[in-house]
PDB file of C-alpha atoms in Angstrom:
ATOM      1  CA  SER A   1     -23.182 -55.125  -0.510  1.00  0.00           C
ATOM      2  CA  ASN A   2     -19.527 -54.229  -0.264  1.00  0.00           C
ATOM      3  CA  PHE A   3     -17.937 -55.116  -3.621  1.00  0.00           C
ATOM      4  CA  ILE A   4     -14.527 -53.560  -2.945  1.00  0.00           C
ATOM      5  CA  SER A   5     -12.377 -54.833  -0.118  1.00  0.00           C
ATOM      6  CA  ASP A   6     -10.805 -52.458   2.392  1.00  0.00           C
ATOM      7  CA  GLU A   7      -7.362 -53.374   1.061  1.00  0.00           C
ATOM      8  CA  THR A   8      -8.400 -52.455  -2.496  1.00  0.00           C
ATOM      9  CA  ARG A   9      -9.830 -49.160  -1.232  1.00  0.00           C
ATOM     10  CA  LYS A  10      -6.492 -48.378   0.457  1.00  0.00           C
ATOM     11  CA  GLN A  11      -4.611 -49.124  -2.761  1.00  0.00           C
ATOM     12  CA  ILE A  12      -6.938 -46.926  -4.815  1.00  0.00           C
ATOM     13  CA  ARG A  13      -6.555 -44.119  -2.282  1.00  0.00           C
ATOM     14  CA  ALA A  14      -2.750 -44.440  -2.389  1.00  0.00           C
ATOM     15  CA  ILE A  15      -2.638 -44.319  -6.199  1.00  0.00           C
ATOM     16  CA  SER A  16      -5.005 -41.347  -6.225  1.00  0.00           C
ATOM     17  CA  THR A  17      -2.830 -39.470  -3.730  1.00  0.00           C
ATOM     18  CA  GLN A  18       0.360 -40.274  -5.639  1.00  0.00           C
ATOM     19  CA  ALA A  19      -1.188 -39.208  -8.954  1.00  0.00           C
ATOM     20  CA  ARG A  20      -1.706 -35.714  -7.537  1.00  0.00           C
ATOM     21  CA  SER A  21       1.987 -35.060  -6.936  1.00  0.00           C
ATOM     22  CA  ILE A  22       3.491 -32.337  -9.140  1.00  0.00           C
ATOM     23  CA  PRO A  23       5.896 -34.678 -10.998  1.00  0.00           C
ATOM     24  CA  ASN A  24       3.060 -37.090 -11.798  1.00  0.00           C
ATOM     25  CA  ILE A  25       0.798 -34.278 -12.993  1.00  0.00           C
ATOM     26  CA  ILE A  26       3.606 -33.165 -15.331  1.00  0.00           C
ATOM     27  CA  THR A  27       4.006 -36.732 -16.626  1.00  0.00           C
ATOM     28  CA  ILE A  28       0.262 -37.265 -17.128  1.00  0.00           C
ATOM     29  CA  THR A  29       0.072 -33.957 -19.018  1.00  0.00           C
ATOM     30  CA  ARG A  30       2.962 -35.059 -21.242  1.00  0.00           C
ATOM     31  CA  ILE A  31       1.231 -38.366 -21.975  1.00  0.00           C
ATOM     32  CA  CYS A  32      -1.999 -36.531 -22.822  1.00  0.00           C
ATOM     33  CA  SER A  33      -0.127 -34.219 -25.210  1.00  0.00           C
ATOM     34  CA  THR A  34       0.987 -37.129 -27.410  1.00  0.00           C
ATOM     35  CA  PRO A  35      -2.106 -37.108 -29.694  1.00  0.00           C
ATOM     36  CA  ILE A  36      -1.739 -33.353 -30.160  1.00  0.00           C
ATOM     37  CA  ILE A  37       1.892 -33.690 -31.215  1.00  0.00           C
ATOM     38  CA  CYS A  38       0.960 -36.565 -33.546  1.00  0.00           C
ATOM     39  CA  ASN A  39      -1.743 -34.423 -35.114  1.00  0.00           C
ATOM     40  CA  LEU A  40       0.737 -31.612 -35.644  1.00  0.00           C
ATOM     41  CA  ILE A  41       3.048 -34.015 -37.472  1.00  0.00           C
ATOM     42  CA  VAL A  42       0.249 -35.478 -39.612  1.00  0.00           C
ATOM     43  CA  THR A  43      -0.993 -32.001 -40.558  1.00  0.00           C
ATOM     44  CA  GLU A  44       2.596 -31.033 -41.445  1.00  0.00           C
ATOM     45  CA  LYS A  45       2.886 -28.321 -38.795  1.00  0.00           C
ATOM     46  CA  TYR A  46       6.444 -29.369 -38.156  1.00  0.00           C
ATOM     47  CA  ASN A  47       7.598 -26.260 -36.305  1.00  0.00           C
ATOM     48  CA  PHE A  48       4.825 -26.661 -33.739  1.00  0.00           C
ATOM     49  CA  ALA A  49       5.463 -30.410 -33.566  1.00  0.00           C
ATOM     50  CA  MET A  50       9.157 -29.787 -32.876  1.00  0.00           C
ATOM     51  CA  ALA A  51       8.260 -27.283 -30.175  1.00  0.00           C
ATOM     52  CA  GLY A  52       5.892 -29.857 -28.654  1.00  0.00           C
ATOM     53  CA  CYS A  53       8.637 -32.490 -28.712  1.00  0.00           C
ATOM     54  CA  PHE A  54      11.048 -30.061 -27.091  1.00  0.00           C
ATOM     55  CA  LEU A  55       8.495 -29.256 -24.370  1.00  0.00           C
ATOM     56  CA  ALA A  56       7.840 -32.967 -23.832  1.00  0.00           C
ATOM     57  CA  GLY A  57      11.577 -33.586 -23.411  1.00  0.00           C
ATOM     58  CA  PHE A  58      11.911 -30.651 -21.040  1.00  0.00           C
ATOM     59  CA  SER A  59       8.916 -31.820 -19.003  1.00  0.00           C
ATOM     60  CA  ASP A  60      10.486 -35.288 -18.749  1.00  0.00           C
ATOM     61  CA  TRP A  61      13.617 -33.743 -17.260  1.00  0.00           C
ATOM     62  CA  LEU A  62      11.561 -31.423 -15.033  1.00  0.00           C
ATOM     63  CA  ASP A  63       9.378 -34.112 -13.488  1.00  0.00           C
ATOM     64  CA  GLY A  64      12.452 -36.204 -12.674  1.00  0.00           C
ATOM     65  CA  TYR A  65      14.247 -33.217 -11.194  1.00  0.00           C
ATOM     66  CA  VAL A  66      11.290 -32.231  -9.012  1.00  0.00           C
ATOM     67  CA  ALA A  67      10.665 -35.816  -7.900  1.00  0.00           C
ATOM     68  CA  LYS A  68      14.277 -36.422  -6.884  1.00  0.00           C
ATOM     69  CA  ASN A  69      15.144 -33.043  -5.411  1.00  0.00           C
ATOM     70  CA  TYR A  70      11.900 -32.450  -3.546  1.00  0.00           C
ATOM     71  CA  LYS A  71      11.412 -36.033  -2.363  1.00  0.00           C
ATOM     72  CA  GLN A  72       8.273 -36.597  -4.405  1.00  0.00           C
ATOM     73  CA  GLN A  73       9.202 -39.951  -5.930  1.00  0.00           C
ATOM     74  CA  THR A  74       6.263 -42.345  -6.019  1.00  0.00           C
ATOM     75  CA  VAL A  75       5.661 -45.921  -7.124  1.00  0.00           C
ATOM     76  CA  PHE A  76       2.929 -44.648  -9.452  1.00  0.00           C
ATOM     77  CA  GLY A  77       5.383 -42.173 -10.984  1.00  0.00           C
ATOM     78  CA  THR A  78       7.890 -44.942 -11.593  1.00  0.00           C
ATOM     79  CA  TYR A  79       5.318 -46.781 -13.687  1.00  0.00           C
ATOM     80  CA  LEU A  80       4.276 -43.624 -15.529  1.00  0.00           C
ATOM     81  CA  ASP A  81       7.775 -42.531 -16.383  1.00  0.00           C
TER      82      ASP A  81
END
């Protein structure tokens, strides 16, 4: 009972490998930080929220820099970013 084709397995493996690149880890972390930053805004902790937004902006620049300069660009990263 083989529910997943070999081609689908290859695609899943490729996405999994790409997701573990440093730029994609940075991007996934930034995406996961969004609820925290939203909570900081809602609870009126504006200084922390601004710092979180600054860090998110910096991480956006950093993941692009690392991907381009260290040849770690991936299709998965293109969709994430």
